[in-house]
PDB file of C-alpha atoms and ligand atoms in Angstrom:
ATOM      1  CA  UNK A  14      19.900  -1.270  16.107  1.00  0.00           C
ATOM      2  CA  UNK A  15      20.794  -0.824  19.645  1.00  0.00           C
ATOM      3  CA  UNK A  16      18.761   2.541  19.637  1.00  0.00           C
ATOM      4  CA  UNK A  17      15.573   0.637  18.642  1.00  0.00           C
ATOM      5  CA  UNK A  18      15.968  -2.080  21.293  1.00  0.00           C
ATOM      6  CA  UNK A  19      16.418   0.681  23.950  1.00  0.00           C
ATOM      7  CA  UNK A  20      13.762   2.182  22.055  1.00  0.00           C
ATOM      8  CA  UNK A  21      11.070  -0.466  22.631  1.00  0.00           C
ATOM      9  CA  UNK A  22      12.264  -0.868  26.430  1.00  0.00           C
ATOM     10  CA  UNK A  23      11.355   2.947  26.597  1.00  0.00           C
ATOM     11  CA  UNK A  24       7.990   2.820  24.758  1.00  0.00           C
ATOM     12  CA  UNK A  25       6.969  -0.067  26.954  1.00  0.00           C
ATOM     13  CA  UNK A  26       7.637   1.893  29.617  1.00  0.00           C
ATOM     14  CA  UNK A  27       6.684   5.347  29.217  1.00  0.00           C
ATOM     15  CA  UNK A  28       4.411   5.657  25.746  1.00  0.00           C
ATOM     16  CA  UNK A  29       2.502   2.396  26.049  1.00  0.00           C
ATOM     17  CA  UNK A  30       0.684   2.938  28.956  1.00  0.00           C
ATOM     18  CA  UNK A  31      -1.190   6.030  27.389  1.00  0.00           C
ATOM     19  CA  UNK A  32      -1.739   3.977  23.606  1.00  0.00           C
ATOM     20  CA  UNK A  33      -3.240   0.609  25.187  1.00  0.00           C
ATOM     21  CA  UNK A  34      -6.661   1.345  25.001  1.00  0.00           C
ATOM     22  CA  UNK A  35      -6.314   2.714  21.515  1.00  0.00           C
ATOM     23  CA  UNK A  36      -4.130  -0.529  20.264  1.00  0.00           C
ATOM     24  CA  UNK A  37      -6.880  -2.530  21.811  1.00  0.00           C
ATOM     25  CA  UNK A  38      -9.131  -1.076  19.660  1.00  0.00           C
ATOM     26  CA  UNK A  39      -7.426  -0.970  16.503  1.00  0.00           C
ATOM     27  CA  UNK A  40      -6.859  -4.375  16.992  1.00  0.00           C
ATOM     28  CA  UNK A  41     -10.496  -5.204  16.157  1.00  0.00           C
ATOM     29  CA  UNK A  42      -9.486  -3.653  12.722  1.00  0.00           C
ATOM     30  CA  UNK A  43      -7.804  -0.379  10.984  1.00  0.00           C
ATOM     31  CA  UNK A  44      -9.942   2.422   9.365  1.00  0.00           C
ATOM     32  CA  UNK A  45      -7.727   4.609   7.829  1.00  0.00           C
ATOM     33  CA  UNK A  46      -8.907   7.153   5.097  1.00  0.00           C
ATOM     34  CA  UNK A  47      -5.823   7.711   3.603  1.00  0.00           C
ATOM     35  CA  UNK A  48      -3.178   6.216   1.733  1.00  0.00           C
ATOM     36  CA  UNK A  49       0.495   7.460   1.624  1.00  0.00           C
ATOM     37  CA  UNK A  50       2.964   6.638  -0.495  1.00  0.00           C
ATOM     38  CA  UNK A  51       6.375   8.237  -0.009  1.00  0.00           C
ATOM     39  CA  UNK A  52      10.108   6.986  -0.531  1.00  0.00           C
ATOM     40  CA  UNK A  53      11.994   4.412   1.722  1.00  0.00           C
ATOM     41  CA  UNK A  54      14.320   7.357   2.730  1.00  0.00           C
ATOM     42  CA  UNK A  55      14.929   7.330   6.725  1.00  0.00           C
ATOM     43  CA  UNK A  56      13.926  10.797   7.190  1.00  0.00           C
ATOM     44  CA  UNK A  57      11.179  11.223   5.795  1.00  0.00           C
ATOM     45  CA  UNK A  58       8.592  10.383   8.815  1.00  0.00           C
ATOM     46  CA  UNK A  59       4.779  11.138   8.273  1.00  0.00           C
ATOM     47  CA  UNK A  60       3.752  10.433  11.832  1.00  0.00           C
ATOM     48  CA  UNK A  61       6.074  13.255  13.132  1.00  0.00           C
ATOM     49  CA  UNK A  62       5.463  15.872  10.453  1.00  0.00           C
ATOM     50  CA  UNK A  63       1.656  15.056  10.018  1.00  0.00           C
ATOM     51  CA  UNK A  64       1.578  14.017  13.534  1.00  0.00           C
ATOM     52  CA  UNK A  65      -0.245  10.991  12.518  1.00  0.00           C
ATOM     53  CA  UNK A  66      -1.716   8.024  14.941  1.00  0.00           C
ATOM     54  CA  UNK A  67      -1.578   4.280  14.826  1.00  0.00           C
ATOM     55  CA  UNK A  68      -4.429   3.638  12.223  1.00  0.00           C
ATOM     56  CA  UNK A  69      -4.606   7.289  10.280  1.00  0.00           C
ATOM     57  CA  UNK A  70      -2.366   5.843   7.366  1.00  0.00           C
ATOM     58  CA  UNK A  71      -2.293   2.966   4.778  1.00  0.00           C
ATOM     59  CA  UNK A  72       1.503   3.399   3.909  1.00  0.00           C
ATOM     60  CA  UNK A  73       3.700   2.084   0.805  1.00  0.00           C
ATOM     61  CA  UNK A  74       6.578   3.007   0.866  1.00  0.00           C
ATOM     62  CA  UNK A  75       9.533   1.920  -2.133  1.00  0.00           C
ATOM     63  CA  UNK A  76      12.559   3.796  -3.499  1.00  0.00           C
ATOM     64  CA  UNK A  77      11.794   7.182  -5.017  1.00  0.00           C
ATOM     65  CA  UNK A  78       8.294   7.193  -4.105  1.00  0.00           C
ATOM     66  CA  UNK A  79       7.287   5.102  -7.326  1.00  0.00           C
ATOM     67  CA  UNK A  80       4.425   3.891  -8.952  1.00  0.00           C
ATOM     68  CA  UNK A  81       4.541   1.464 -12.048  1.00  0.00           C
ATOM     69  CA  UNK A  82       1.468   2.582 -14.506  1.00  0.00           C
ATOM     70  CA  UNK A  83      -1.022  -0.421 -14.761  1.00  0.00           C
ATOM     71  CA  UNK A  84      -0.539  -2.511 -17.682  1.00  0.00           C
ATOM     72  CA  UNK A  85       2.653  -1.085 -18.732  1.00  0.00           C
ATOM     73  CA  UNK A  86       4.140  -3.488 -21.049  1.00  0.00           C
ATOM     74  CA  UNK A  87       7.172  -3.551 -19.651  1.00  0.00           C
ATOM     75  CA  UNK A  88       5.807  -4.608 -16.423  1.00  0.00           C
ATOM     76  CA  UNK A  89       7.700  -7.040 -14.366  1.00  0.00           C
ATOM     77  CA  UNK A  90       6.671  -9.702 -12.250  1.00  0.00           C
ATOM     78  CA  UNK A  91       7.391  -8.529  -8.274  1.00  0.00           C
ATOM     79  CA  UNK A  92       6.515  -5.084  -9.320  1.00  0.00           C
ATOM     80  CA  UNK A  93       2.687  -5.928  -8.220  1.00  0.00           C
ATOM     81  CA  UNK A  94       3.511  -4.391  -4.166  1.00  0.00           C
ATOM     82  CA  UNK A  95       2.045  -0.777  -4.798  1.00  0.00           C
ATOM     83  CA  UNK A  96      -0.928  -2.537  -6.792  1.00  0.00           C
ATOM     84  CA  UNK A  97      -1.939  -4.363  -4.513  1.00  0.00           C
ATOM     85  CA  UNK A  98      -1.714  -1.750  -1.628  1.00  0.00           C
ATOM     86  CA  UNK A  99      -4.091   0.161  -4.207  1.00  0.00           C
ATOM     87  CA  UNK A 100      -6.343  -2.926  -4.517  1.00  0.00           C
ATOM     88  CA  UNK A 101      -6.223  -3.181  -0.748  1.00  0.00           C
ATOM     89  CA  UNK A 102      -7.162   0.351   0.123  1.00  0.00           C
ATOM     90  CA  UNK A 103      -9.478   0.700  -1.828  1.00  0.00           C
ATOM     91  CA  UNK A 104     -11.916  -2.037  -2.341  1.00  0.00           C
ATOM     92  CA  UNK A 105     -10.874  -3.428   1.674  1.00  0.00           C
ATOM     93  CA  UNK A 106     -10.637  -0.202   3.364  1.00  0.00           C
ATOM     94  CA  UNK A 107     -12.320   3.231   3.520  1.00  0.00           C
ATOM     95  CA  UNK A 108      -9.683   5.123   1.600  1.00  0.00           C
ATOM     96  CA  UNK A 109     -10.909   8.710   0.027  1.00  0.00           C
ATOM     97  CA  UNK A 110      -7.791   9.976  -0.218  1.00  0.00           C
ATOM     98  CA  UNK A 111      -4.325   9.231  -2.010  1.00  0.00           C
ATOM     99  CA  UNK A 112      -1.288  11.103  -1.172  1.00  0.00           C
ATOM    100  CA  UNK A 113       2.089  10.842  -2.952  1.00  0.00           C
ATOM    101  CA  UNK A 114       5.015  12.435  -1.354  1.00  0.00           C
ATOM    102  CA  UNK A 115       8.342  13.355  -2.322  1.00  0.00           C
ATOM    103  CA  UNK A 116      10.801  14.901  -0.424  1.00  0.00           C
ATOM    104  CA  UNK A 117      13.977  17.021  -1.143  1.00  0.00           C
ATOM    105  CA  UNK A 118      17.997  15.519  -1.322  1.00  0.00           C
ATOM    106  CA  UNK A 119      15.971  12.019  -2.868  1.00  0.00           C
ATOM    107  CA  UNK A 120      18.902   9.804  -3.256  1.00  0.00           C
ATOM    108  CA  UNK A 121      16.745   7.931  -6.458  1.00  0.00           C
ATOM    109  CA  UNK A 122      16.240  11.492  -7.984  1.00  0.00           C
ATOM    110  CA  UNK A 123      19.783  12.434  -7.287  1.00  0.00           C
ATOM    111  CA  UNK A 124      20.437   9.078  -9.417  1.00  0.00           C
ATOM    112  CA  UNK A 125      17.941   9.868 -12.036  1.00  0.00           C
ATOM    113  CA  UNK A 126      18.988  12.830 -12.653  1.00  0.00           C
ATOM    114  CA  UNK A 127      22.274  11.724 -13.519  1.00  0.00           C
ATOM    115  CA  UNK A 128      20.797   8.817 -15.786  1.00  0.00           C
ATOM    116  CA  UNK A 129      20.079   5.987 -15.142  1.00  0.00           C
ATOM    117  CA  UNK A 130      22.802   4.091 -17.562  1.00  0.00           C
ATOM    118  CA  UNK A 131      25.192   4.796 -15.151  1.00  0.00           C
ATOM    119  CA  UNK A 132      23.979   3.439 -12.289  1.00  0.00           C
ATOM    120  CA  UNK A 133      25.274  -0.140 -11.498  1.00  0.00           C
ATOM    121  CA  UNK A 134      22.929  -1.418  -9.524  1.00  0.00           C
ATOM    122  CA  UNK A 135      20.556  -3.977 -11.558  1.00  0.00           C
ATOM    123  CA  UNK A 136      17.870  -3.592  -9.864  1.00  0.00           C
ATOM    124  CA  UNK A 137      17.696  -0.215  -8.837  1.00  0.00           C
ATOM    125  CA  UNK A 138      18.698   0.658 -12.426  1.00  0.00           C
ATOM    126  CA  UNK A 139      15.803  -1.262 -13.419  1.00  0.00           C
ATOM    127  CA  UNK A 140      13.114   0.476 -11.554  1.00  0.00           C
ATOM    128  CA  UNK A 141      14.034   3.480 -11.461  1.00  0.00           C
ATOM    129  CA  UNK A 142      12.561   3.758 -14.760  1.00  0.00           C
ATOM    130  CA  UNK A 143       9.153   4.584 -13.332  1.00  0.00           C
ATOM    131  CA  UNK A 144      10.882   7.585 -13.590  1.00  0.00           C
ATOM    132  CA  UNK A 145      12.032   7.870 -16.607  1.00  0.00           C
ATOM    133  CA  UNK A 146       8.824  10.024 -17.384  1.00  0.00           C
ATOM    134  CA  UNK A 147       9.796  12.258 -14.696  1.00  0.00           C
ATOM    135  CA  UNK A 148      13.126  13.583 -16.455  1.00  0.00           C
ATOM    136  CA  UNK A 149      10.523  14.506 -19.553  1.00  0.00           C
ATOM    137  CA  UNK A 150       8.630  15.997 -17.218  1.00  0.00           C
ATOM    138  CA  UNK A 151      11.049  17.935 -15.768  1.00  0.00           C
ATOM    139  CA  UNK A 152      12.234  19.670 -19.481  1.00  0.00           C
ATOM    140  CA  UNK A 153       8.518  21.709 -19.070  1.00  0.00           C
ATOM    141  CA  UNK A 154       9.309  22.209 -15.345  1.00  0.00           C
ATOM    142  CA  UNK A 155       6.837  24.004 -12.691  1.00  0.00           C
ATOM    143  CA  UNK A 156       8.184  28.071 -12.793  1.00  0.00           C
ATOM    144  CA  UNK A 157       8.115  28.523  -9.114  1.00  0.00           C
ATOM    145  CA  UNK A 158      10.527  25.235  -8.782  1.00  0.00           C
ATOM    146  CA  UNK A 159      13.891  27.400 -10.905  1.00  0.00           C
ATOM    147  CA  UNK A 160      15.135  28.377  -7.656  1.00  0.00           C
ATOM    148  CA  UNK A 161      15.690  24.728  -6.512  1.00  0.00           C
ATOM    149  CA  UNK A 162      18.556  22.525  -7.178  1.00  0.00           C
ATOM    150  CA  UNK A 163      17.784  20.270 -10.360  1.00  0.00           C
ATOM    151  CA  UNK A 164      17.069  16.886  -8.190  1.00  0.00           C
ATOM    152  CA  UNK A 165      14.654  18.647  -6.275  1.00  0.00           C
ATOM    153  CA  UNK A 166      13.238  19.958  -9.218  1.00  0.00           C
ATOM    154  CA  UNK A 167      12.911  16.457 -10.579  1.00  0.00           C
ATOM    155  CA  UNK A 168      11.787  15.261  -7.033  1.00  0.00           C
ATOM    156  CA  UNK A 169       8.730  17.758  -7.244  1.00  0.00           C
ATOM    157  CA  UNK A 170       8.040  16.827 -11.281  1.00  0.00           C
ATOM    158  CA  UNK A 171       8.384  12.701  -9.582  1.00  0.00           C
ATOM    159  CA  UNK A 172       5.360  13.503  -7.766  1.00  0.00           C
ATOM    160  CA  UNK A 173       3.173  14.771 -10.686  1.00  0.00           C
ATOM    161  CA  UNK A 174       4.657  11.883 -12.497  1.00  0.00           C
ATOM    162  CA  UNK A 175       3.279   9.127 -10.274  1.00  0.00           C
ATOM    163  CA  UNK A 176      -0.202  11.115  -9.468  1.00  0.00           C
ATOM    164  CA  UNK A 177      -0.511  10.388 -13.643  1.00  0.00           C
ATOM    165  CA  UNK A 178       0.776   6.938 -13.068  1.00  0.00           C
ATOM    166  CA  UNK A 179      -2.103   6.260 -10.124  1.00  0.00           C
ATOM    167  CA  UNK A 180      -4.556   7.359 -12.859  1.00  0.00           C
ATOM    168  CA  UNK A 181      -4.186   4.210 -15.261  1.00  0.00           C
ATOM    169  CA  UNK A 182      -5.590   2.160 -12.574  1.00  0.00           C
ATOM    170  CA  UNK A 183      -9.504   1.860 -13.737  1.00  0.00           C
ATOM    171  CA  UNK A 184     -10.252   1.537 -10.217  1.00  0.00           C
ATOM    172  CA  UNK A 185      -8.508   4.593  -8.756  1.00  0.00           C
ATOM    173  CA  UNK A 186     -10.003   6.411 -12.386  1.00  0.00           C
ATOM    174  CA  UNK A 187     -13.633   5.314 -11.698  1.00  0.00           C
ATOM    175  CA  UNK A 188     -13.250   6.278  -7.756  1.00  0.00           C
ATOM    176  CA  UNK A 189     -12.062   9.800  -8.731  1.00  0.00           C
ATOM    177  CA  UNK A 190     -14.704   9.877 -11.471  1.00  0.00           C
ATOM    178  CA  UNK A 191     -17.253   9.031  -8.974  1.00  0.00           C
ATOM    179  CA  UNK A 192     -16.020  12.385  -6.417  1.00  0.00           C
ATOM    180  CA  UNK A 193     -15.353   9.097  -4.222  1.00  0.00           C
ATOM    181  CA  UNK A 194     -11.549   9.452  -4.128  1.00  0.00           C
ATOM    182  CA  UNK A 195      -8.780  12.436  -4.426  1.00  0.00           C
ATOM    183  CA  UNK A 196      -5.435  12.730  -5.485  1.00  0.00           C
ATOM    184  CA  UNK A 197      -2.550  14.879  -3.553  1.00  0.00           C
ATOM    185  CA  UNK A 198       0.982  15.730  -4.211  1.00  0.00           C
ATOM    186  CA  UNK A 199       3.024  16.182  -1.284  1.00  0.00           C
ATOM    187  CA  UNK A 200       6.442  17.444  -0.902  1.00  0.00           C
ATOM    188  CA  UNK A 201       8.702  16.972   2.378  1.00  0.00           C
ATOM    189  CA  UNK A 202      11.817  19.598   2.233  1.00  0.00           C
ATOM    190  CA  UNK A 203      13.816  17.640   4.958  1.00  0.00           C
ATOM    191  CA  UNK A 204      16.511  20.895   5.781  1.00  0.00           C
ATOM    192  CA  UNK A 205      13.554  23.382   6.799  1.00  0.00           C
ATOM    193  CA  UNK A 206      11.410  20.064   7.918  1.00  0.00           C
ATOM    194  CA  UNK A 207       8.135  21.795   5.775  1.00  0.00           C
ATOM    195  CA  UNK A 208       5.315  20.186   3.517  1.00  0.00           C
ATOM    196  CA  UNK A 209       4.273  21.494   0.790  1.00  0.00           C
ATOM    197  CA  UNK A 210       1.218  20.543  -1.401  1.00  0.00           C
ATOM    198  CA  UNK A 211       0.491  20.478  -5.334  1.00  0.00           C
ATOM    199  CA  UNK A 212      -1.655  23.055  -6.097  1.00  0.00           C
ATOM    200  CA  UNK A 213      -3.268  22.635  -9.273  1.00  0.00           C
ATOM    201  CA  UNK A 214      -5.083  26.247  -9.437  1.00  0.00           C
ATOM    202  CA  UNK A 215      -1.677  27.801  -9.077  1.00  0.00           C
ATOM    203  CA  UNK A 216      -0.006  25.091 -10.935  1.00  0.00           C
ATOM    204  CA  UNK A 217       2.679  25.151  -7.852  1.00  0.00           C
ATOM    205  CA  UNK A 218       3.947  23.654  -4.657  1.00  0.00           C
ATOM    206  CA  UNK A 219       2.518  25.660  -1.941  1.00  0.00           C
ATOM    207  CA  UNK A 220       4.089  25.579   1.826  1.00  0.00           C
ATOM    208  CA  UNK A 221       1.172  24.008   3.922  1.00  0.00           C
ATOM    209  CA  UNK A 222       1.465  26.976   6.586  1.00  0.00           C
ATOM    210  CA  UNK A 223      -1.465  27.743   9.304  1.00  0.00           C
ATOM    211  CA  UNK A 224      -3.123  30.042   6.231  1.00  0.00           C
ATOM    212  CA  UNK A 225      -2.804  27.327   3.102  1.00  0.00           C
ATOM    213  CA  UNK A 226      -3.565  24.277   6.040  1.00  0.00           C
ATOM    214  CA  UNK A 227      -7.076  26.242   6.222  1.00  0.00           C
ATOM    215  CA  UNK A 228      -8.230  26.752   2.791  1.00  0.00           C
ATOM    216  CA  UNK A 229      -7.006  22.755   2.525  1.00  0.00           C
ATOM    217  CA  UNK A 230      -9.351  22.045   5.441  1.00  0.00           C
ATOM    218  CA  UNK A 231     -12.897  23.791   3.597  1.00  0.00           C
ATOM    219  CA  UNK A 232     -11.605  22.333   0.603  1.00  0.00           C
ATOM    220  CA  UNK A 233     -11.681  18.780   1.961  1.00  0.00           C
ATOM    221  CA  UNK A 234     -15.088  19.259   3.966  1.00  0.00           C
ATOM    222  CA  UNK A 235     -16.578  19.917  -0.224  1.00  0.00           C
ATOM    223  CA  UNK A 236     -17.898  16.383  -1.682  1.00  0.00           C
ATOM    224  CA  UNK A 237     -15.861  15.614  -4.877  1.00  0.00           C
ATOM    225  CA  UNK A 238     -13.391  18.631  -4.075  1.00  0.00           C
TER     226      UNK A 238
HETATM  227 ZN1  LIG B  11      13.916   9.404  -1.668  1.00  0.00          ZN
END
Protein backbone atom coordinates (compact mmCIF):
# COMPACT_ATOMS: atom_id res chain seq x y z
CA UNK A 1 0.00 0.00 0.00
CA UNK A 2 2.69 2.32 0.95
CA UNK A 3 4.35 1.68 -2.55
CA UNK A 4 1.18 2.97 -4.31
CA UNK A 5 0.88 6.12 -2.19
CA UNK A 6 4.57 6.91 -2.96
CA UNK A 7 3.57 5.79 -6.22
CA UNK A 8 0.95 8.47 -6.97
CA UNK A 9 3.28 11.24 -5.28
CA UNK A 10 5.80 10.11 -8.06
CA UNK A 11 3.38 10.01 -11.03
CA UNK A 12 2.15 13.44 -10.06
CA UNK A 13 5.35 14.49 -10.22
CA UNK A 14 7.26 13.07 -12.92
CA UNK A 15 4.64 11.03 -15.42
CA UNK A 16 1.71 13.43 -15.22
CA UNK A 17 3.08 16.28 -16.66
CA UNK A 18 3.71 14.44 -20.08
CA UNK A 19 -0.15 12.47 -19.91
CA UNK A 20 -2.27 15.79 -19.16
CA UNK A 21 -3.14 16.69 -22.43
CA UNK A 22 -4.01 13.14 -23.31
CA UNK A 23 -6.25 12.64 -19.91
CA UNK A 24 -7.86 15.85 -20.93
CA UNK A 25 -8.90 14.39 -23.86
CA UNK A 26 -9.97 11.10 -22.90
CA UNK A 27 -11.95 12.73 -20.53
CA UNK A 28 -14.42 13.86 -23.23
CA UNK A 29 -14.87 10.01 -23.65
CA UNK A 30 -12.84 6.52 -24.23
CA UNK A 31 -12.55 4.86 -27.72
CA UNK A 32 -11.00 1.80 -27.24
CA UNK A 33 -11.16 -1.04 -29.94
CA UNK A 34 -10.43 -3.72 -27.86
CA UNK A 35 -11.58 -5.65 -25.09
CA UNK A 36 -9.34 -7.73 -22.71
CA UNK A 37 -10.21 -10.09 -20.47
CA UNK A 38 -7.47 -11.74 -18.43
CA UNK A 39 -7.25 -13.12 -14.71
CA UNK A 40 -7.11 -10.94 -11.47
CA UNK A 41 -3.51 -12.31 -10.98
CA UNK A 42 -1.01 -9.31 -9.95
CA UNK A 43 1.39 -10.01 -12.59
CA UNK A 44 -0.15 -10.23 -15.29
CA UNK A 45 -0.02 -6.39 -16.61
CA UNK A 46 -1.23 -5.63 -20.27
CA UNK A 47 -0.10 -2.03 -20.29
CA UNK A 48 3.58 -3.12 -19.71
CA UNK A 49 3.72 -6.17 -21.96
CA UNK A 50 1.42 -4.65 -24.76
CA UNK A 51 2.65 -1.32 -23.82
CA UNK A 52 -0.83 -0.12 -23.84
CA UNK A 53 -2.16 3.70 -23.17
CA UNK A 54 -4.89 5.16 -21.05
CA UNK A 55 -7.93 4.46 -23.42
CA UNK A 56 -6.46 1.39 -25.77
CA UNK A 57 -8.32 -1.25 -23.50
CA UNK A 58 -11.86 -2.14 -22.22
CA UNK A 59 -10.60 -4.54 -19.39
CA UNK A 60 -12.49 -7.37 -17.25
CA UNK A 61 -10.69 -8.87 -15.34
CA UNK A 62 -12.06 -12.01 -12.67
CA UNK A 63 -10.33 -15.13 -11.33
CA UNK A 64 -9.03 -17.51 -13.98
CA UNK A 65 -9.83 -15.38 -16.78
CA UNK A 66 -13.58 -16.69 -16.91
CA UNK A 67 -16.48 -16.35 -18.85
CA UNK A 68 -19.97 -17.86 -17.84
CA UNK A 69 -21.73 -19.11 -21.32
CA UNK A 70 -25.01 -17.03 -21.81
CA UNK A 71 -28.01 -18.70 -20.65
CA UNK A 72 -26.36 -21.43 -18.89
CA UNK A 73 -28.86 -22.88 -16.65
CA UNK A 74 -26.96 -22.93 -13.91
CA UNK A 75 -26.40 -19.31 -14.08
CA UNK A 76 -26.27 -17.36 -10.93
CA UNK A 77 -27.38 -14.09 -10.09
CA UNK A 78 -23.98 -11.66 -9.62
CA UNK A 79 -22.41 -13.63 -12.33
CA UNK A 80 -23.86 -10.85 -14.93
CA UNK A 81 -20.11 -8.55 -14.56
CA UNK A 82 -18.40 -10.03 -17.80
CA UNK A 83 -21.95 -9.71 -19.59
CA UNK A 84 -22.36 -6.67 -19.16
CA UNK A 85 -18.73 -5.54 -20.01
CA UNK A 86 -19.72 -7.50 -23.35
CA UNK A 87 -23.00 -5.53 -23.60
CA UNK A 88 -20.99 -2.42 -22.89
CA UNK A 89 -18.28 -2.85 -25.46
CA UNK A 90 -20.02 -3.66 -27.83
CA UNK A 91 -23.24 -1.92 -28.45
CA UNK A 92 -21.55 1.51 -26.33
CA UNK A 93 -18.15 1.40 -27.65
CA UNK A 94 -16.21 0.73 -30.88
CA UNK A 95 -14.93 -2.69 -29.94
CA UNK A 96 -13.69 -5.01 -33.09
CA UNK A 97 -11.72 -7.00 -31.20
CA UNK A 98 -11.97 -9.51 -28.14
CA UNK A 99 -8.97 -10.85 -26.50
CA UNK A 100 -8.89 -13.53 -23.77
CA UNK A 101 -5.70 -14.08 -21.99
CA UNK A 102 -4.32 -16.59 -19.83
CA UNK A 103 -1.17 -16.70 -18.37
CA UNK A 104 1.17 -19.46 -16.95
CA UNK A 105 1.50 -20.56 -12.81
CA UNK A 106 -2.69 -19.51 -12.82
CA UNK A 107 -3.41 -20.04 -9.23
CA UNK A 108 -7.42 -20.97 -10.43
CA UNK A 109 -5.90 -23.54 -12.96
CA UNK A 110 -3.47 -24.79 -10.42
CA UNK A 111 -6.87 -25.34 -8.34
CA UNK A 112 -8.75 -26.80 -11.18
CA UNK A 113 -6.55 -28.99 -11.98
CA UNK A 114 -6.59 -30.53 -8.75
CA UNK A 115 -10.57 -30.53 -8.71
CA UNK A 116 -12.53 -28.51 -7.71
CA UNK A 117 -14.25 -30.75 -4.72
CA UNK A 118 -11.45 -30.05 -2.80
CA UNK A 119 -11.26 -26.66 -2.72
CA UNK A 120 -12.91 -25.01 0.38
CA UNK A 121 -13.61 -21.92 -0.64
CA UNK A 122 -17.54 -21.53 -1.50
CA UNK A 123 -17.31 -19.25 -3.73
CA UNK A 124 -14.34 -19.79 -5.56
CA UNK A 125 -15.37 -23.47 -5.65
CA UNK A 126 -18.44 -22.30 -7.16
CA UNK A 127 -17.14 -20.46 -10.10
CA UNK A 128 -14.55 -22.04 -10.93
CA UNK A 129 -16.79 -24.25 -12.73
CA UNK A 130 -16.68 -22.08 -15.83
CA UNK A 131 -13.99 -24.27 -16.04
CA UNK A 132 -15.07 -27.29 -15.61
CA UNK A 133 -15.17 -27.57 -19.54
CA UNK A 134 -11.64 -26.73 -19.59
CA UNK A 135 -10.41 -30.05 -17.75
CA UNK A 136 -12.50 -31.92 -20.81
CA UNK A 137 -10.81 -29.91 -22.89
CA UNK A 138 -7.65 -30.53 -21.73
CA UNK A 139 -8.06 -34.76 -22.15
CA UNK A 140 -7.76 -33.82 -26.29
CA UNK A 141 -4.97 -31.33 -25.43
CA UNK A 142 -3.09 -28.96 -28.12
CA UNK A 143 0.32 -31.32 -29.19
CA UNK A 144 2.73 -28.51 -29.03
CA UNK A 145 1.45 -27.79 -25.21
CA UNK A 146 3.09 -31.78 -23.83
CA UNK A 147 6.13 -30.06 -22.91
CA UNK A 148 4.35 -27.79 -20.34
CA UNK A 149 3.46 -28.53 -16.85
CA UNK A 150 -0.29 -29.84 -16.69
CA UNK A 151 -1.78 -26.35 -15.19
CA UNK A 152 -0.33 -24.58 -17.91
CA UNK A 153 -1.60 -26.96 -20.17
CA UNK A 154 -5.05 -26.44 -18.73
CA UNK A 155 -4.32 -22.60 -18.58
CA UNK A 156 -3.79 -22.62 -22.49
CA UNK A 157 -7.04 -25.22 -23.08
CA UNK A 158 -8.93 -22.21 -20.36
CA UNK A 159 -8.46 -19.88 -23.08
CA UNK A 160 -10.04 -21.91 -25.96
CA UNK A 161 -12.61 -22.74 -23.40
CA UNK A 162 -13.87 -19.20 -22.79
CA UNK A 163 -13.29 -18.01 -26.65
CA UNK A 164 -16.32 -20.96 -27.05
CA UNK A 165 -18.01 -19.53 -24.05
CA UNK A 166 -17.92 -15.71 -25.71
CA UNK A 167 -19.62 -17.41 -28.70
CA UNK A 168 -23.14 -18.16 -27.00
CA UNK A 169 -23.63 -14.54 -26.73
CA UNK A 170 -26.00 -13.79 -29.98
CA UNK A 171 -24.51 -10.51 -29.98
CA UNK A 172 -20.79 -11.33 -29.99
CA UNK A 173 -22.11 -14.45 -32.67
CA UNK A 174 -23.90 -11.97 -35.02
CA UNK A 175 -20.80 -9.35 -34.72
CA UNK A 176 -18.35 -12.12 -35.74
CA UNK A 177 -20.86 -13.32 -38.34
CA UNK A 178 -21.02 -9.91 -39.69
CA UNK A 179 -16.65 -9.77 -40.14
CA UNK A 180 -17.53 -6.85 -37.54
CA UNK A 181 -15.77 -8.44 -34.55
CA UNK A 182 -12.72 -11.07 -33.88
CA UNK A 183 -11.84 -13.39 -31.38
CA UNK A 184 -8.07 -13.89 -29.89
CA UNK A 185 -6.48 -16.20 -27.48
CA UNK A 186 -3.70 -14.84 -25.65
CA UNK A 187 -1.26 -16.43 -23.43
CA UNK A 188 1.13 -14.48 -20.88
CA UNK A 189 4.14 -16.96 -19.71
CA UNK A 190 5.04 -14.71 -16.64
CA UNK A 191 8.90 -16.52 -16.04
CA UNK A 192 10.17 -15.58 -19.72
CA UNK A 193 7.58 -12.39 -19.58
CA UNK A 194 6.36 -13.56 -23.51
CA UNK A 195 2.83 -13.58 -25.28
CA UNK A 196 1.82 -15.93 -27.20
CA UNK A 197 -1.29 -16.08 -29.51
CA UNK A 198 -3.86 -18.95 -30.58
CA UNK A 199 -3.24 -19.82 -33.85
CA UNK A 200 -5.98 -21.57 -35.38
CA UNK A 201 -4.14 -22.52 -38.85
CA UNK A 202 -1.51 -24.26 -36.80
CA UNK A 203 -3.90 -25.27 -34.19
CA UNK A 204 -1.07 -23.87 -31.59
CA UNK A 205 0.15 -21.14 -29.32
CA UNK A 206 2.62 -19.23 -31.25
CA UNK A 207 5.31 -16.77 -29.42
CA UNK A 208 4.25 -13.23 -30.74
CA UNK A 209 8.05 -12.46 -31.75
CA UNK A 210 9.04 -9.42 -34.26
CA UNK A 211 8.32 -12.23 -37.27
CA UNK A 212 4.68 -13.73 -35.94
CA UNK A 213 3.86 -9.74 -34.57
CA UNK A 214 4.05 -9.03 -38.53
CA UNK A 215 2.02 -11.57 -40.20
CA UNK A 216 -0.57 -10.56 -37.06
CA UNK A 217 -0.31 -6.96 -38.27
CA UNK A 218 -1.45 -7.79 -42.40
CA UNK A 219 -3.73 -10.11 -40.91
CA UNK A 220 -5.56 -7.45 -38.90
CA UNK A 221 -5.37 -4.67 -41.74
CA UNK A 222 -7.85 -7.76 -43.87
CA UNK A 223 -11.76 -6.90 -43.25
CA UNK A 224 -13.37 -9.97 -41.55
CA UNK A 225 -9.78 -11.60 -41.01
ZN1 LIG B 1 -4.69 -16.59 -12.98
Amino acid sequence: MKKLIRGIVDFRKNVRPGYKDIFAQLALGQRPDTLFIACSDSRVVPNLFASSDPGDLLVVRNVGNLIPPCGAPDRRSGEDSEAAAIEFGLRSLPITDIIVCGHSECGAMMALAQGRGQIESPFLKSWLRHGDGSLRRLDSAIHSDAHLERHNRLSRANVLEQMEHLKTYPLIRERMEAGRLRLHGWWFDIKEADVYEYSAEEGKFHLIDDEYARILLQRAELPGA
